[in-house]
Amino acid sequence: MLGRLNHVAIAVPDLAAATATYRDTLGAQVSQPQALPEHGVTVVFVDLGNTKVELLEPLGEGSPIAAYLERNPAGGMHHLCYEVADIRAARDRLAAAGARVLGDGEPRTGAHGKPVLFLHPKDFAGTLVELEQA
Ligand code: CO
């Protein structure tokens, strides 16, 4: 069921500073910032060839990463995103196995324009997991 690692997401308090670190200190290819108001974040993608790092900064009130940044003011690893071929089939299989799907269980459109779901970190070794339909 599980496919490639699509991205590792890192929550950051200052997107411009984090982008500069990846671009200038690490010499990575970085995208322009992209505001995703429906997800409450602004995102920059770091292209690594085999996968991506997604830098996330809170956008607007009630951002889903605001509480994480309160606990981790310097930022930190927020979630891993794995690709699946059929997100509804993956959801149904996980739900049948007792895993908790966050929200109402319906896939939403993610940062890459593809359907995504999030899974409860307590069911996956303490790691928030995003599934994206490849
Ligand atoms: Co993500």
CSV table of C-alpha atoms and ligand atoms in Angstrom, one decimal:
chain,number,residue,atom,x,y,z
A,1,MET,CA,0.0,0.0,0.0
A,2,LEU,CA,2.7,2.4,1.0
A,3,GLY,CA,4.6,4.1,-1.8
A,4,ARG,CA,7.4,6.7,-2.0
A,5,LEU,CA,8.3,9.2,0.6
A,6,ASN,CA,6.7,12.3,-1.0
A,7,HIS,CA,8.0,14.9,1.5
A,8,VAL,CA,9.2,15.6,5.0
A,9,ALA,CA,7.5,18.6,6.5
A,10,ILE,CA,9.3,20.9,8.9
A,11,ALA,CA,7.3,23.6,10.8
A,12,VAL,CA,9.2,26.9,11.1
A,13,PRO,CA,8.6,30.2,12.9
A,14,ASP,CA,10.2,32.2,10.1
A,15,LEU,CA,9.8,30.9,6.6
A,16,ALA,CA,12.1,33.5,5.0
A,17,ALA,CA,14.9,32.6,7.4
A,18,ALA,CA,14.4,28.8,7.0
A,19,THR,CA,14.3,29.2,3.2
A,20,ALA,CA,17.5,31.2,3.2
A,21,THR,CA,19.2,28.5,5.4
A,22,TYR,CA,18.2,25.8,2.9
A,23,ARG,CA,19.1,27.9,-0.2
A,24,ASP,CA,22.3,29.6,1.0
A,25,THR,CA,23.8,27.4,3.8
A,26,LEU,CA,22.8,24.0,2.4
A,27,GLY,CA,22.8,25.0,-1.3
A,28,ALA,CA,19.4,23.5,-2.1
A,29,GLN,CA,16.9,24.4,-4.8
A,30,VAL,CA,13.9,26.1,-3.1
A,31,SER,CA,10.5,27.2,-4.5
A,32,GLN,CA,8.8,30.5,-4.1
A,33,PRO,CA,6.5,30.7,-1.0
A,34,GLN,CA,3.0,29.4,-1.7
A,35,ALA,CA,0.1,30.6,0.6
A,36,LEU,CA,-2.4,27.8,1.3
A,37,PRO,CA,-5.1,29.6,3.3
A,38,GLU,CA,-7.4,26.6,3.4
A,39,HIS,CA,-4.6,24.7,5.2
A,40,GLY,CA,-3.5,27.6,7.4
A,41,VAL,CA,0.1,27.5,6.2
A,42,THR,CA,2.5,29.1,3.8
A,43,VAL,CA,4.8,26.6,2.2
A,44,VAL,CA,8.2,26.5,0.5
A,45,PHE,CA,9.4,23.3,-1.2
A,46,VAL,CA,13.0,22.2,-1.1
A,47,ASP,CA,13.6,19.9,-4.1
A,48,LEU,CA,16.0,17.1,-3.2
A,49,GLY,CA,15.6,15.0,-6.4
A,50,ASN,CA,14.5,11.8,-4.6
A,51,THR,CA,12.0,13.6,-2.3
A,52,LYS,CA,11.2,17.1,-1.0
A,53,VAL,CA,11.3,19.0,2.3
A,54,GLU,CA,8.3,21.1,2.9
A,55,LEU,CA,8.9,24.2,5.1
A,56,LEU,CA,5.7,25.3,6.8
A,57,GLU,CA,4.9,28.6,8.4
A,58,PRO,CA,1.6,29.4,10.1
A,59,LEU,CA,-0.9,31.5,8.0
A,60,GLY,CA,-3.8,33.2,9.6
A,61,GLU,CA,-5.8,32.4,12.8
A,62,GLY,CA,-6.0,28.9,14.1
A,63,SER,CA,-3.2,27.4,11.9
A,64,PRO,CA,-2.9,23.7,12.4
A,65,ILE,CA,0.8,24.1,13.1
A,66,ALA,CA,0.5,27.0,15.7
A,67,ALA,CA,0.3,24.7,18.7
A,68,TYR,CA,3.2,22.6,17.4
A,69,LEU,CA,5.3,25.8,17.2
A,70,GLU,CA,4.3,26.9,20.7
A,71,ARG,CA,5.8,23.6,22.0
A,72,ASN,CA,8.7,23.8,19.6
A,73,PRO,CA,9.5,27.5,19.2
A,74,ALA,CA,12.6,26.9,17.0
A,75,GLY,CA,10.6,24.7,14.7
A,76,GLY,CA,10.9,21.0,14.1
A,77,MET,CA,9.9,18.0,12.0
A,78,HIS,CA,6.1,18.0,11.7
A,79,HIS,CA,5.1,15.1,9.5
A,80,LEU,CA,6.1,12.6,6.9
A,81,CYS,CA,4.1,12.2,3.7
A,82,TYR,CA,3.9,8.9,1.9
A,83,GLU,CA,2.3,8.2,-1.5
A,84,VAL,CA,-0.5,5.8,-2.0
A,85,ALA,CA,-2.1,4.7,-5.2
A,86,ASP,CA,-5.7,5.0,-4.0
A,87,ILE,CA,-6.3,7.2,-0.9
A,88,ARG,CA,-9.9,6.0,-0.2
A,89,ALA,CA,-8.8,2.3,-0.3
A,90,ALA,CA,-5.9,3.2,2.0
A,91,ARG,CA,-8.2,5.0,4.4
A,92,ASP,CA,-10.6,2.1,4.5
A,93,ARG,CA,-7.8,-0.4,5.1
A,94,LEU,CA,-6.4,1.7,7.9
A,95,ALA,CA,-9.7,2.3,9.5
A,96,ALA,CA,-10.5,-1.4,9.5
A,97,ALA,CA,-7.1,-1.9,11.2
A,98,GLY,CA,-8.1,0.5,13.9
A,99,ALA,CA,-5.9,3.5,12.9
A,100,ARG,CA,-7.4,6.9,13.4
A,101,VAL,CA,-7.8,9.2,10.4
A,102,LEU,CA,-7.9,12.9,11.4
A,103,GLY,CA,-10.7,15.2,10.5
A,104,ASP,CA,-13.9,13.9,9.0
A,105,GLY,CA,-12.0,11.1,7.1
A,106,GLU,CA,-12.6,12.7,3.7
A,107,PRO,CA,-9.5,13.5,1.6
A,108,ARG,CA,-8.8,17.2,1.1
A,109,THR,CA,-6.7,18.8,-1.7
A,110,GLY,CA,-3.1,19.2,-0.5
A,111,ALA,CA,-0.3,21.5,-1.4
A,112,HIS,CA,0.4,19.6,-4.7
A,113,GLY,CA,-3.2,19.6,-5.8
A,114,LYS,CA,-3.7,16.0,-4.9
A,115,PRO,CA,-6.0,14.3,-2.3
A,116,VAL,CA,-4.4,14.0,1.1
A,117,LEU,CA,-5.3,12.6,4.6
A,118,PHE,CA,-3.6,12.8,7.9
A,119,LEU,CA,-3.3,9.9,10.4
A,120,HIS,CA,-3.0,10.1,14.2
A,121,PRO,CA,0.6,10.2,15.4
A,122,LYS,CA,-0.2,7.9,18.4
A,123,ASP,CA,-1.0,5.1,15.9
A,124,PHE,CA,2.3,5.6,13.9
A,125,ALA,CA,5.2,5.6,16.3
A,126,GLY,CA,4.6,9.2,17.4
A,127,THR,CA,4.8,10.6,13.9
A,128,LEU,CA,2.1,12.5,12.2
A,129,VAL,CA,1.6,10.8,8.8
A,130,GLU,CA,0.2,12.4,5.7
A,131,LEU,CA,-1.0,10.1,2.8
A,132,GLU,CA,-1.1,11.6,-0.7
A,133,GLN,CA,-2.6,10.0,-3.7
A,134,ALA,CA,0.2,9.7,-6.2
B,1,CO,CO,2.6,17.6,3.9
